[in-house]
Amino acid sequence: MATVQDWVDDLNVEVPSCLELTVERAVRFSIQDFFSKSEAWAYEASVSLVEGVVQYTLPIPANTSILANRYVKVKYDNHTESLISTLARDINLNITGGPSSFASKGSVMFIDNVNKNVTCDVGFTLKPNRSVDEVPDDLADDYFETIRSGALMRLKSMVGKDWEDLKGAEKHQYIFETGVALAKRESKKLRSRVRRPARFNKGFAW
């Protein structure tokens, strides 16, 4: 995992008179902003559904939450069925037959009417919160410079500071926004990823 400190260490050369805490805040904000806008942080796993259980806590990375539903595909003996994405408040527990819809909130996935023990493949997009400390290495490798520019855009926009550089801030804003657009376009493409088993807390709660 790449850490916030990796970006801070790199940026200290650009803004040597800036407090490290200020640089750290700028990096965290840039990470949040980038992944919220680009939807580039994909999460995929294989989850075992248990008969009668509606709520599943997914083991997503610390300091992240689900940003958007992508898919849930329930695997039966002879076919796979894709569920319909909805809101948690709209999950219908009064239907008959197998599960038909899913929803999410925070780190929790809801699935209606699980009438047998089956496995499903799930896909969600994640967003980090303001306490994010780490980013997966593959995402950091792809987007290190874009996130770096997002942090510099904010730092160099601080009027009256020794490191103020409004023209530099405009340059880094362009790099950041271009990187977000490219990442968003890439995130919409279908990708083949290795599924990994997920352990979860089982429970029924609203």
mmCIF file of C-alpha atoms in Angstrom:
data_model
loop_
_atom_site.group_PDB
_atom_site.id
_atom_site.type_symbol
_atom_site.label_atom_id
_atom_site.label_comp_id
_atom_site.label_asym_id
_atom_site.label_seq_id
_atom_site.Cartn_x
_atom_site.Cartn_y
_atom_site.Cartn_z
ATOM 1 C CA MET A 1 0.000 0.000 0.000
ATOM 2 C CA ALA A 2 1.155 3.550 -0.766
ATOM 3 C CA THR A 3 0.802 5.919 2.184
ATOM 4 C CA VAL A 4 -0.108 9.581 2.478
ATOM 5 C CA GLN A 5 3.420 10.095 3.796
ATOM 6 C CA ASP A 6 4.814 8.950 0.423
ATOM 7 C CA TRP A 7 3.187 11.990 -1.193
ATOM 8 C CA VAL A 8 4.162 14.268 1.695
ATOM 9 C CA ASP A 9 7.825 13.316 1.422
ATOM 10 C CA ASP A 10 7.730 14.025 -2.297
ATOM 11 C CA LEU A 11 5.964 17.378 -1.918
ATOM 12 C CA ASN A 12 8.225 18.702 0.830
ATOM 13 C CA VAL A 13 10.758 19.507 -1.890
ATOM 14 C CA GLU A 14 8.191 21.670 -3.722
ATOM 15 C CA VAL A 15 7.004 23.565 -0.632
ATOM 16 C CA PRO A 16 9.910 23.326 1.846
ATOM 17 C CA SER A 17 8.637 26.092 4.132
ATOM 18 C CA CYS A 18 5.149 24.620 4.451
ATOM 19 C CA LEU A 19 4.204 22.766 7.621
ATOM 20 C CA GLU A 20 4.101 19.020 7.042
ATOM 21 C CA LEU A 21 0.603 18.882 8.554
ATOM 22 C CA THR A 22 -0.621 21.343 5.921
ATOM 23 C CA VAL A 23 0.924 19.244 3.144
ATOM 24 C CA GLU A 24 -0.652 16.121 4.622
ATOM 25 C CA ARG A 25 -4.107 17.730 4.632
ATOM 26 C CA ALA A 26 -3.692 18.792 1.016
ATOM 27 C CA VAL A 27 -2.731 15.232 0.039
ATOM 28 C CA ARG A 28 -5.700 13.703 1.858
ATOM 29 C CA PHE A 29 -8.076 16.170 0.247
ATOM 30 C CA SER A 30 -6.610 15.438 -3.177
ATOM 31 C CA ILE A 31 -6.979 11.676 -2.666
ATOM 32 C CA GLN A 32 -10.605 12.124 -1.607
ATOM 33 C CA ASP A 33 -11.372 14.467 -4.476
ATOM 34 C CA PHE A 34 -9.673 12.321 -7.090
ATOM 35 C CA PHE A 35 -11.368 9.029 -6.259
ATOM 36 C CA SER A 36 -14.785 10.597 -5.635
ATOM 37 C CA LYS A 37 -14.723 12.248 -9.072
ATOM 38 C CA SER A 38 -12.958 9.555 -11.095
ATOM 39 C CA GLU A 39 -14.658 6.489 -9.571
ATOM 40 C CA ALA A 40 -11.356 4.715 -10.156
ATOM 41 C CA TRP A 41 -11.193 2.777 -6.868
ATOM 42 C CA ALA A 42 -12.927 -0.481 -7.785
ATOM 43 C CA TYR A 43 -13.684 -3.182 -5.242
ATOM 44 C CA GLU A 44 -14.560 -6.718 -6.309
ATOM 45 C CA ALA A 45 -14.983 -9.855 -4.219
ATOM 46 C CA SER A 46 -16.797 -13.157 -3.913
ATOM 47 C CA VAL A 47 -19.279 -13.294 -1.020
ATOM 48 C CA SER A 48 -21.157 -16.263 0.435
ATOM 49 C CA LEU A 49 -24.843 -15.493 0.969
ATOM 50 C CA VAL A 50 -26.660 -17.169 3.837
ATOM 51 C CA GLU A 51 -30.322 -18.091 3.728
ATOM 52 C CA GLY A 52 -32.431 -15.494 5.541
ATOM 53 C CA VAL A 53 -29.590 -12.981 5.961
ATOM 54 C CA VAL A 54 -30.146 -9.598 4.345
ATOM 55 C CA GLN A 55 -27.198 -7.515 5.562
ATOM 56 C CA TYR A 56 -23.513 -8.219 4.819
ATOM 57 C CA THR A 57 -20.612 -6.090 6.052
ATOM 58 C CA LEU A 58 -17.945 -6.102 3.351
ATOM 59 C CA PRO A 59 -14.234 -6.082 4.297
ATOM 60 C CA ILE A 60 -13.425 -2.992 2.260
ATOM 61 C CA PRO A 61 -10.195 -1.077 3.019
ATOM 62 C CA ALA A 62 -10.064 1.059 6.162
ATOM 63 C CA ASN A 63 -11.232 4.680 5.874
ATOM 64 C CA THR A 64 -13.274 4.018 2.743
ATOM 65 C CA SER A 65 -16.954 3.605 2.011
ATOM 66 C CA ILE A 66 -19.006 2.502 -0.970
ATOM 67 C CA LEU A 67 -19.457 5.294 -3.494
ATOM 68 C CA ALA A 68 -21.498 3.484 -6.130
ATOM 69 C CA ASN A 69 -23.031 0.100 -6.844
ATOM 70 C CA ARG A 70 -21.646 -1.693 -9.879
ATOM 71 C CA TYR A 71 -22.998 -5.219 -9.820
ATOM 72 C CA VAL A 72 -23.995 -8.246 -7.786
ATOM 73 C CA LYS A 73 -24.181 -11.551 -9.662
ATOM 74 C CA VAL A 74 -25.637 -14.536 -7.842
ATOM 75 C CA LYS A 75 -24.169 -17.863 -8.968
ATOM 76 C CA TYR A 76 -26.533 -20.826 -9.065
ATOM 77 C CA ASP A 77 -25.727 -24.380 -10.148
ATOM 78 C CA ASN A 78 -26.647 -23.842 -13.786
ATOM 79 C CA HIS A 79 -26.775 -20.084 -14.299
ATOM 80 C CA THR A 80 -25.777 -16.646 -12.980
ATOM 81 C CA GLU A 81 -28.333 -13.942 -12.241
ATOM 82 C CA SER A 82 -27.573 -10.208 -12.067
ATOM 83 C CA LEU A 83 -29.448 -8.305 -9.365
ATOM 84 C CA ILE A 84 -30.976 -4.840 -9.749
ATOM 85 C CA SER A 85 -29.280 -1.970 -7.924
ATOM 86 C CA THR A 86 -31.573 0.052 -5.646
ATOM 87 C CA LEU A 87 -31.552 2.071 -2.409
ATOM 88 C CA ALA A 88 -31.360 0.430 1.004
ATOM 89 C CA ARG A 89 -34.746 1.862 1.994
ATOM 90 C CA ASP A 90 -36.319 0.316 -1.107
ATOM 91 C CA ILE A 91 -35.176 -3.267 -0.478
ATOM 92 C CA ASN A 92 -38.371 -5.362 -0.579
ATOM 93 C CA LEU A 93 -38.457 -8.253 1.875
ATOM 94 C CA ASN A 94 -41.970 -9.321 0.943
ATOM 95 C CA ILE A 95 -41.293 -10.777 -2.476
ATOM 96 C CA THR A 96 -41.206 -14.461 -3.295
ATOM 97 C CA GLY A 97 -38.537 -16.413 -5.110
ATOM 98 C CA GLY A 98 -34.823 -15.713 -4.968
ATOM 99 C CA PRO A 99 -32.987 -12.407 -4.497
ATOM 100 C CA SER A 100 -33.728 -9.750 -7.090
ATOM 101 C CA SER A 101 -32.157 -6.497 -5.872
ATOM 102 C CA PHE A 102 -29.263 -5.157 -3.819
ATOM 103 C CA ALA A 103 -28.246 -1.907 -2.170
ATOM 104 C CA SER A 104 -25.357 -0.517 -0.164
ATOM 105 C CA LYS A 105 -24.567 2.004 2.555
ATOM 106 C CA GLY A 106 -21.155 2.680 4.036
ATOM 107 C CA SER A 107 -19.494 -0.732 4.044
ATOM 108 C CA VAL A 108 -22.730 -2.725 4.146
ATOM 109 C CA MET A 109 -24.427 -4.587 1.293
ATOM 110 C CA PHE A 110 -28.137 -5.421 1.469
ATOM 111 C CA ILE A 111 -29.707 -8.219 -0.592
ATOM 112 C CA ASP A 112 -33.395 -9.077 -0.564
ATOM 113 C CA ASN A 113 -34.894 -12.532 -0.078
ATOM 114 C CA VAL A 114 -31.830 -14.784 0.161
ATOM 115 C CA ASN A 115 -33.688 -18.091 0.130
ATOM 116 C CA LYS A 116 -30.707 -20.439 -0.028
ATOM 117 C CA ASN A 117 -26.976 -20.509 0.631
ATOM 118 C CA VAL A 118 -25.285 -19.348 -2.563
ATOM 119 C CA THR A 119 -22.222 -17.421 -3.668
ATOM 120 C CA CYS A 120 -22.253 -14.082 -5.438
ATOM 121 C CA ASP A 121 -19.673 -11.890 -7.145
ATOM 122 C CA VAL A 122 -19.902 -8.236 -6.141
ATOM 123 C CA GLY A 123 -18.483 -5.039 -7.564
ATOM 124 C CA PHE A 124 -18.558 -1.583 -6.026
ATOM 125 C CA THR A 125 -16.742 1.728 -6.415
ATOM 126 C CA LEU A 126 -15.118 3.072 -3.245
ATOM 127 C CA LYS A 127 -14.380 6.548 -1.971
ATOM 128 C CA PRO A 128 -11.866 7.373 0.767
ATOM 129 C CA ASN A 129 -12.780 9.543 3.745
ATOM 130 C CA ARG A 130 -10.762 12.407 5.209
ATOM 131 C CA SER A 131 -8.809 10.038 7.457
ATOM 132 C CA VAL A 132 -7.486 7.948 4.573
ATOM 133 C CA ASP A 133 -3.918 6.783 5.193
ATOM 134 C CA GLU A 134 -3.269 4.321 2.375
ATOM 135 C CA VAL A 135 -4.013 3.717 -1.285
ATOM 136 C CA PRO A 136 -3.513 0.352 -3.029
ATOM 137 C CA ASP A 137 -0.182 0.157 -4.833
ATOM 138 C CA ASP A 138 -1.724 -0.365 -8.267
ATOM 139 C CA LEU A 139 -3.852 2.785 -7.937
ATOM 140 C CA ALA A 140 -0.940 4.779 -6.540
ATOM 141 C CA ASP A 141 1.253 3.662 -9.431
ATOM 142 C CA ASP A 142 -1.375 4.787 -11.935
ATOM 143 C CA TYR A 143 -2.416 8.062 -10.302
ATOM 144 C CA PHE A 144 0.474 9.243 -8.102
ATOM 145 C CA GLU A 145 1.251 12.271 -10.269
ATOM 146 C CA THR A 146 -2.397 13.268 -10.636
ATOM 147 C CA ILE A 147 -2.958 13.170 -6.869
ATOM 148 C CA ARG A 148 0.344 15.013 -6.398
ATOM 149 C CA SER A 149 -0.865 17.784 -8.698
ATOM 150 C CA GLY A 150 -4.168 17.967 -6.836
ATOM 151 C CA ALA A 151 -2.281 18.608 -3.602
ATOM 152 C CA LEU A 152 0.031 21.189 -5.224
ATOM 153 C CA MET A 153 -2.979 22.943 -6.752
ATOM 154 C CA ARG A 154 -4.304 23.559 -3.233
ATOM 155 C CA LEU A 155 -0.982 24.407 -1.642
ATOM 156 C CA LYS A 156 0.105 26.885 -4.302
ATOM 157 C CA SER A 157 -3.310 28.592 -4.141
ATOM 158 C CA MET A 158 -2.714 29.689 -0.533
ATOM 159 C CA VAL A 159 -2.493 33.441 -0.971
ATOM 160 C CA GLY A 160 0.075 35.191 1.182
ATOM 161 C CA LYS A 161 2.110 32.088 1.947
ATOM 162 C CA ASP A 162 5.784 31.760 1.056
ATOM 163 C CA TRP A 163 4.913 28.996 -1.397
ATOM 164 C CA GLU A 164 2.086 30.896 -3.133
ATOM 165 C CA ASP A 165 2.261 30.404 -6.903
ATOM 166 C CA LEU A 166 -1.050 31.055 -8.634
ATOM 167 C CA LYS A 167 0.254 30.290 -12.109
ATOM 168 C CA GLY A 168 1.714 27.047 -10.805
ATOM 169 C CA ALA A 169 -1.624 26.279 -9.150
ATOM 170 C CA GLU A 170 -3.397 26.719 -12.499
ATOM 171 C CA LYS A 171 -0.941 24.336 -14.151
ATOM 172 C CA HIS A 172 -1.482 21.688 -11.513
ATOM 173 C CA GLN A 173 -5.243 22.188 -11.646
ATOM 174 C CA TYR A 174 -5.141 21.369 -15.350
ATOM 175 C CA ILE A 175 -3.015 18.263 -14.729
ATOM 176 C CA PHE A 176 -5.349 17.140 -11.946
ATOM 177 C CA GLU A 177 -8.581 17.682 -13.876
ATOM 178 C CA THR A 178 -7.157 15.996 -16.977
ATOM 179 C CA GLY A 179 -6.061 13.038 -14.871
ATOM 180 C CA VAL A 180 -9.520 12.759 -13.299
ATOM 181 C CA ALA A 181 -11.193 12.754 -16.715
ATOM 182 C CA LEU A 182 -8.854 10.091 -18.085
ATOM 183 C CA ALA A 183 -9.263 7.908 -14.987
ATOM 184 C CA LYS A 184 -13.050 8.243 -15.102
ATOM 185 C CA ARG A 185 -13.056 7.162 -18.726
ATOM 186 C CA GLU A 186 -10.828 4.197 -17.929
ATOM 187 C CA SER A 187 -12.910 3.160 -14.913
ATOM 188 C CA LYS A 188 -15.963 2.736 -17.136
ATOM 189 C CA LYS A 189 -14.273 0.092 -19.246
ATOM 190 C CA LEU A 190 -14.947 -3.534 -18.463
ATOM 191 C CA ARG A 191 -11.973 -5.148 -16.778
ATOM 192 C CA SER A 192 -11.228 -8.730 -15.902
ATOM 193 C CA ARG A 193 -10.134 -9.006 -12.269
ATOM 194 C CA VAL A 194 -9.302 -11.947 -10.047
ATOM 195 C CA ARG A 195 -12.058 -12.606 -7.510
ATOM 196 C CA ARG A 196 -11.039 -13.016 -3.900
ATOM 197 C CA PRO A 197 -13.078 -14.552 -1.080
ATOM 198 C CA ALA A 198 -14.571 -12.168 1.456
ATOM 199 C CA ARG A 199 -15.345 -12.702 5.103
ATOM 200 C CA PHE A 200 -18.193 -10.711 6.515
ATOM 201 C CA ASN A 201 -20.243 -10.075 9.596
ATOM 202 C CA LYS A 202 -23.683 -11.590 9.240
ATOM 203 C CA GLY A 203 -26.688 -9.878 10.682
ATOM 204 C CA PHE A 204 -30.173 -8.571 10.059
ATOM 205 C CA ALA A 205 -30.656 -4.934 10.929
ATOM 206 C CA TRP A 206 -32.294 -1.769 9.660
#
